[in-house]
Each structure stands twice: as C-alpha cells, then as structure tokens.
Short mmCIF file of C-alpha atoms and ligand atoms in Angstrom, two decimals:
data_model
loop_
_atom_site.label_atom_id
_atom_site.label_comp_id
_atom_site.label_asym_id
_atom_site.label_seq_id
_atom_site.Cartn_x
_atom_site.Cartn_y
_atom_site.Cartn_z
CA MET A 263 0.00 0.00 0.00
CA PHE A 264 2.73 2.41 1.06
CA LEU A 265 4.72 1.50 -2.02
CA ARG A 266 1.83 2.40 -4.31
CA VAL A 267 1.29 5.77 -2.66
CA HIS A 268 5.01 6.44 -2.82
CA GLN A 269 5.23 5.51 -6.49
CA GLY A 270 2.30 7.78 -7.23
CA MET A 271 4.08 10.66 -5.57
CA ASP A 272 7.14 10.16 -7.74
CA ASN A 273 5.13 10.42 -10.90
CA LYS A 274 4.26 13.66 -12.57
CA LYS A 275 0.95 14.83 -11.16
CA ILE A 276 -2.07 14.88 -13.41
CA ARG A 277 -4.55 17.48 -12.34
CA LYS A 278 -7.51 16.51 -14.48
CA LYS A 279 -8.29 13.34 -16.33
CA SER A 280 -11.41 11.63 -17.53
CA LEU A 281 -11.46 8.25 -15.86
CA LEU A 282 -12.68 4.83 -16.82
CA LEU A 283 -13.84 3.12 -13.64
CA LEU A 284 -14.81 -0.51 -13.31
CA PHE A 285 -16.76 -2.09 -10.46
CA THR A 286 -16.75 -5.84 -10.81
CA GLY A 287 -16.71 -9.04 -8.72
CA ASN A 288 -19.31 -11.34 -7.22
CA GLY A 289 -20.14 -9.32 -4.12
CA LYS A 290 -22.99 -6.86 -3.84
CA GLY A 291 -22.36 -3.18 -4.35
CA LYS A 292 -21.40 -2.57 -7.97
CA THR A 293 -24.49 -0.80 -9.24
CA THR A 294 -25.11 0.95 -5.93
CA SER A 295 -21.52 2.28 -5.90
CA ALA A 296 -22.07 3.71 -9.34
CA LEU A 297 -25.27 5.35 -8.07
CA GLY A 298 -23.31 6.78 -5.16
CA LEU A 299 -20.96 8.44 -7.63
CA ALA A 300 -23.98 9.79 -9.50
CA PHE A 301 -25.18 11.36 -6.27
CA ARG A 302 -21.75 12.89 -5.72
CA ALA A 303 -21.39 14.18 -9.29
CA MET A 304 -24.86 15.74 -9.35
CA GLY A 305 -23.89 17.75 -6.28
CA HIS A 306 -21.41 19.53 -8.52
CA GLY A 307 -24.08 20.12 -11.12
CA PHE A 308 -22.67 17.45 -13.43
CA PRO A 309 -25.24 15.84 -15.72
CA VAL A 310 -25.27 12.07 -15.24
CA CYS A 311 -26.46 9.44 -17.67
CA MET A 312 -26.98 5.82 -16.69
CA ILE A 313 -27.64 3.10 -19.23
CA GLN A 314 -28.81 -0.23 -17.87
CA PHE A 315 -27.85 -2.94 -20.33
CA ILE A 316 -29.73 -5.71 -18.62
CA LYS A 317 -33.30 -5.15 -17.65
CA GLY A 318 -34.25 -6.84 -14.39
CA SER A 319 -37.77 -7.72 -13.43
CA TRP A 320 -37.73 -5.77 -10.13
CA ARG A 321 -39.24 -2.37 -9.68
CA TYR A 322 -35.93 -0.76 -8.84
CA GLY A 323 -36.04 2.22 -6.47
CA GLU A 324 -33.46 4.08 -8.54
CA LEU A 325 -35.87 4.23 -11.49
CA GLU A 326 -38.22 6.28 -9.30
CA THR A 327 -35.46 8.39 -7.76
CA ALA A 328 -34.21 9.31 -11.23
CA LYS A 329 -37.51 11.10 -11.85
CA LEU A 330 -36.71 13.48 -8.99
CA PHE A 331 -33.70 14.82 -10.93
CA PRO A 332 -35.16 15.33 -14.42
CA THR A 333 -32.53 17.85 -15.52
CA LEU A 334 -29.45 16.15 -14.09
CA PHE A 335 -30.06 12.42 -14.17
CA GLU A 336 -30.98 10.56 -17.32
CA LEU A 337 -31.68 6.86 -16.95
CA ARG A 338 -32.13 4.56 -19.92
CA VAL A 339 -33.17 0.99 -19.39
CA MET A 340 -32.20 -1.05 -22.43
CA GLY A 341 -31.88 -4.77 -22.90
CA ARG A 342 -34.46 -7.50 -22.82
CA GLY A 343 -34.03 -9.21 -19.50
CA PHE A 344 -31.48 -11.80 -18.60
CA THR A 345 -29.88 -13.76 -21.38
CA TRP A 346 -29.90 -17.02 -19.46
CA GLN A 347 -33.69 -16.81 -19.36
CA SER A 348 -33.89 -15.97 -22.98
CA GLU A 349 -35.28 -18.15 -25.69
CA ASP A 350 -34.19 -15.96 -28.54
CA LEU A 351 -30.48 -15.22 -28.54
CA ASP A 352 -30.60 -13.34 -31.85
CA LYS A 353 -33.02 -10.84 -30.37
CA ASP A 354 -30.76 -10.46 -27.32
CA VAL A 355 -27.77 -9.73 -29.50
CA ALA A 356 -29.80 -7.19 -31.48
CA ALA A 357 -30.96 -5.54 -28.24
CA ALA A 358 -27.37 -5.47 -26.94
CA ARG A 359 -26.14 -3.78 -30.11
CA GLU A 360 -28.95 -1.25 -30.00
CA ALA A 361 -28.14 -0.45 -26.37
CA TRP A 362 -24.46 -0.09 -27.21
CA ALA A 363 -25.29 2.22 -30.15
CA PHE A 364 -27.10 4.46 -27.67
CA ALA A 365 -24.08 4.43 -25.35
CA GLU A 366 -21.80 5.29 -28.25
CA LYS A 367 -24.01 8.23 -29.20
CA THR A 368 -24.02 9.45 -25.59
CA ILE A 369 -20.22 9.35 -25.50
CA ARG A 370 -19.94 11.14 -28.83
CA GLU A 371 -22.41 13.88 -27.87
CA GLY A 372 -20.48 14.51 -24.66
CA HIS A 373 -23.32 16.10 -22.76
CA CYS A 374 -23.03 14.10 -19.55
CA ARG A 375 -20.08 14.39 -17.20
CA LEU A 376 -20.60 10.95 -15.67
CA LEU A 377 -21.78 8.02 -17.75
CA ILE A 378 -22.71 4.77 -16.03
CA LEU A 379 -22.78 1.66 -18.20
CA ASP A 380 -24.53 -0.69 -15.82
CA GLU A 381 -23.94 -4.43 -16.38
CA LEU A 382 -22.02 -3.79 -19.60
CA THR A 383 -19.50 -6.50 -18.65
CA TYR A 384 -21.92 -9.30 -19.54
CA LEU A 385 -22.30 -8.12 -23.11
CA LEU A 386 -18.55 -8.46 -23.49
CA SER A 387 -18.12 -11.74 -21.62
CA TYR A 388 -20.97 -13.31 -23.58
CA GLY A 389 -19.45 -12.02 -26.81
CA MET A 390 -22.55 -10.04 -27.75
CA LEU A 391 -20.41 -7.01 -28.50
CA ASP A 392 -16.93 -6.88 -29.95
CA GLU A 393 -14.60 -6.07 -27.05
CA GLN A 394 -12.05 -4.18 -29.10
CA ALA A 395 -14.70 -1.99 -30.70
CA VAL A 396 -16.18 -1.20 -27.28
CA LEU A 397 -12.76 -0.37 -25.80
CA THR A 398 -12.02 1.97 -28.70
CA VAL A 399 -15.23 3.90 -28.10
CA LEU A 400 -14.64 4.04 -24.34
CA ALA A 401 -11.15 5.41 -24.99
CA SER A 402 -12.59 8.12 -27.24
CA ARG A 403 -14.60 9.64 -24.34
CA PRO A 404 -14.41 13.42 -24.06
CA GLU A 405 -11.93 14.99 -21.66
CA ASN A 406 -14.58 15.93 -19.14
CA MET A 407 -16.52 12.66 -19.09
CA HIS A 408 -15.93 9.93 -16.55
CA ILE A 409 -17.29 6.51 -17.40
CA VAL A 410 -18.24 3.82 -14.89
CA VAL A 411 -18.74 0.23 -16.02
CA THR A 412 -20.33 -2.28 -13.67
CA GLY A 413 -20.95 -6.01 -13.76
CA ARG A 414 -19.50 -9.37 -12.83
CA ALA A 415 -16.97 -11.27 -14.92
CA ALA A 416 -15.15 -8.29 -16.43
CA THR A 417 -13.01 -9.33 -19.37
CA PRO A 418 -9.20 -8.97 -19.09
CA GLY A 419 -9.21 -6.36 -21.86
CA LEU A 420 -11.65 -4.14 -19.99
CA ILE A 421 -9.68 -4.53 -16.76
CA ALA A 422 -6.51 -3.53 -18.59
CA ALA A 423 -8.18 -0.49 -20.15
CA ALA A 424 -9.72 0.86 -16.92
CA ASP A 425 -7.97 3.46 -14.76
CA LEU A 426 -9.61 2.14 -11.61
CA VAL A 427 -10.84 -1.37 -10.92
CA THR A 428 -12.57 -2.37 -7.71
CA GLU A 429 -13.59 -5.95 -7.13
CA MET A 430 -16.53 -6.46 -4.79
CA LEU A 431 -15.68 -9.54 -2.77
CA ASP A 432 -18.60 -11.72 -1.68
CA ILE A 433 -17.77 -12.48 1.93
CA LYS A 434 -21.36 -12.91 3.06
CA HIS A 435 -24.79 -12.30 1.56
CA PRO A 436 -28.15 -12.90 3.29
CA TYR A 437 -29.33 -14.71 0.15
CA ALA A 438 -27.17 -17.69 1.18
CA LYS A 439 -29.26 -18.00 4.37
CA GLY A 440 -32.47 -17.96 2.37
CA VAL A 441 -33.27 -14.28 3.03
CA MET A 442 -35.23 -12.87 0.11
CA ALA A 443 -34.31 -9.61 -1.63
CA GLN A 444 -35.21 -6.69 0.64
CA GLN A 445 -36.94 -3.55 -0.60
CA GLY A 446 -34.62 -0.55 -0.56
CA ILE A 447 -31.54 -2.78 -0.35
CA GLU A 448 -31.71 -5.05 -3.37
CA PHE A 449 -34.26 -3.21 -5.46
P1 ATP B 747 -26.32 -3.76 -6.17
O1 ATP B 747 -27.23 -3.33 -7.29
O2 ATP B 747 -27.10 -4.10 -4.95
O3 ATP B 747 -25.17 -2.82 -5.94
P2 ATP B 747 -24.59 -5.43 -7.71
O4 ATP B 747 -24.76 -4.49 -8.82
O5 ATP B 747 -23.24 -5.55 -7.08
O6 ATP B 747 -25.68 -5.17 -6.59
P3 ATP B 747 -25.46 -7.55 -9.47
O7 ATP B 747 -24.47 -8.55 -9.91
O8 ATP B 747 -25.88 -6.50 -10.44
O9 ATP B 747 -24.98 -6.92 -8.11
O10 ATP B 747 -26.73 -8.32 -8.94
C1 ATP B 747 -27.89 -7.65 -8.62
C2 ATP B 747 -28.67 -8.37 -7.56
O11 ATP B 747 -28.02 -9.53 -7.07
C3 ATP B 747 -28.89 -7.52 -6.31
O12 ATP B 747 -30.19 -7.73 -5.90
C4 ATP B 747 -27.90 -8.03 -5.32
O13 ATP B 747 -28.29 -7.90 -3.98
C5 ATP B 747 -27.83 -9.48 -5.68
N1 ATP B 747 -26.51 -9.98 -5.31
C6 ATP B 747 -25.35 -9.34 -5.44
N2 ATP B 747 -24.34 -10.08 -4.94
C7 ATP B 747 -24.90 -11.23 -4.50
C8 ATP B 747 -24.40 -12.40 -3.88
N3 ATP B 747 -23.11 -12.52 -3.61
N4 ATP B 747 -25.28 -13.40 -3.57
C9 ATP B 747 -26.58 -13.26 -3.85
N5 ATP B 747 -27.13 -12.17 -4.45
C10 ATP B 747 -26.30 -11.17 -4.75
MG1 MG B 748 -25.55 -4.51 -10.70
#
C-alpha cells in the first residue's frame, strides 16, 4: 500500500483526467456504488447518464429516484431481460447492439459528465459485443466525461483499459441463508 502511494508521488501529477472506472466481482455493491458516484457528481451540477444494459424484473427504487432529478439524471433501461432466461439469442444480440449504439451516441455527444454503463460487462463476456470496438469507443470519451462500467466477470481487456478497478468480494450475503431480496436494499 505504502509502495503504491510512494510511487504515485514520484510520478508527474495529473490534475484533471477523464477516468474509466470498473466495479466488478461477485459481491454486492457494484451498481449501488455507481449510483453513489452519481449522487456525488450531481452535487457539482454534473449531468449524469446511466444506461442499464440488462433489464431486471424488479421495480428498482433508482428508477423512481431518477424522476426526482429530471434535468441532471438521465436513466435509460435497455436490454431484454437476462440472457440465461432468454429463448431468442438473436433478439438479445440485437438488443445489446442497440443499447451499445445508444451508449456510443451518448459518449460522442459529450453532454453528460458521468456516464454509467450498468452491467455492460456481460455483453462483453458473452461475446454479444466486440470487445475491441467497445474499448475503442470508451477510450474516445471526451476529456470531461468519466465513465463507470459495472458487472460481474469483467473481461481482461476491460480490466486492462480501466484506470480504476474495484472488485466487490462476496464475503457474506443474506441470500445464502435464504433471506429474500429486501426492498430498498436489493431493489
Ligand atoms: P447492487 O445493485 O445491490 O449494488 P450489484 O450491482 O453488485 O448489486 P449484481 O451482480 O448487479 O450486483 O446483482 C444484482 C442483484 O443480485 C442484487 O439484488 C444483489 O443484492 C444481488 N446480489 C449481489 N451479490 C450477491 C451475492 N453474492 N449473492 C446473492 N445475491 C447477490
Ligand atoms: Mg448490478
């Protein structure tokens, strides 16, 4: 730890940089961490856009909260539900590409200062999107746009490309004891 801090101090300081952040791992907290950053960024007046690539079946609280910040927080739910429940993979791939096209447009337009690509990792690990093409677009982000990617099973290429990678470690989850998803915590 000390070594890393020390090395950082030796390097030339970079005052401002658009970051690619990745929250991955099997533990809980990836999407909610990204939402925490949204809360922080909006406090500075930064417009935030969140694209959810996989549509869950819950009525997520954050979908309602987003409506309270109509000028600062844009939330787009794309995707068709979970692929492992799907009976039509072609339609899933088409939905994934459509969702990615929207993300690409958002990056190009450069309006938002924080862009959250929620559960994007799956589209790469399942090979629904071309990893290299995605990485190229992520790298083309404007100077004042941070991007957060969340999801389990991040591909090595994405990990290599990110400036910050945090792995949520599943030490304990109430689900293992048969506790159902709790309102306000899981959805
Ligand atoms: P959250 O949205 O709560 O931050 P997450 O984004 O880290 O969770 P996902 O992989 O997107 O987690 O899974 C979403 C759902 O799965 C949530 O309801 C979450 O509580 C649940 N979950 C996350 N980790 C675990 C786990 N280790 N065991 C069981 N369920 C889990
Ligand atoms: Mg999540």
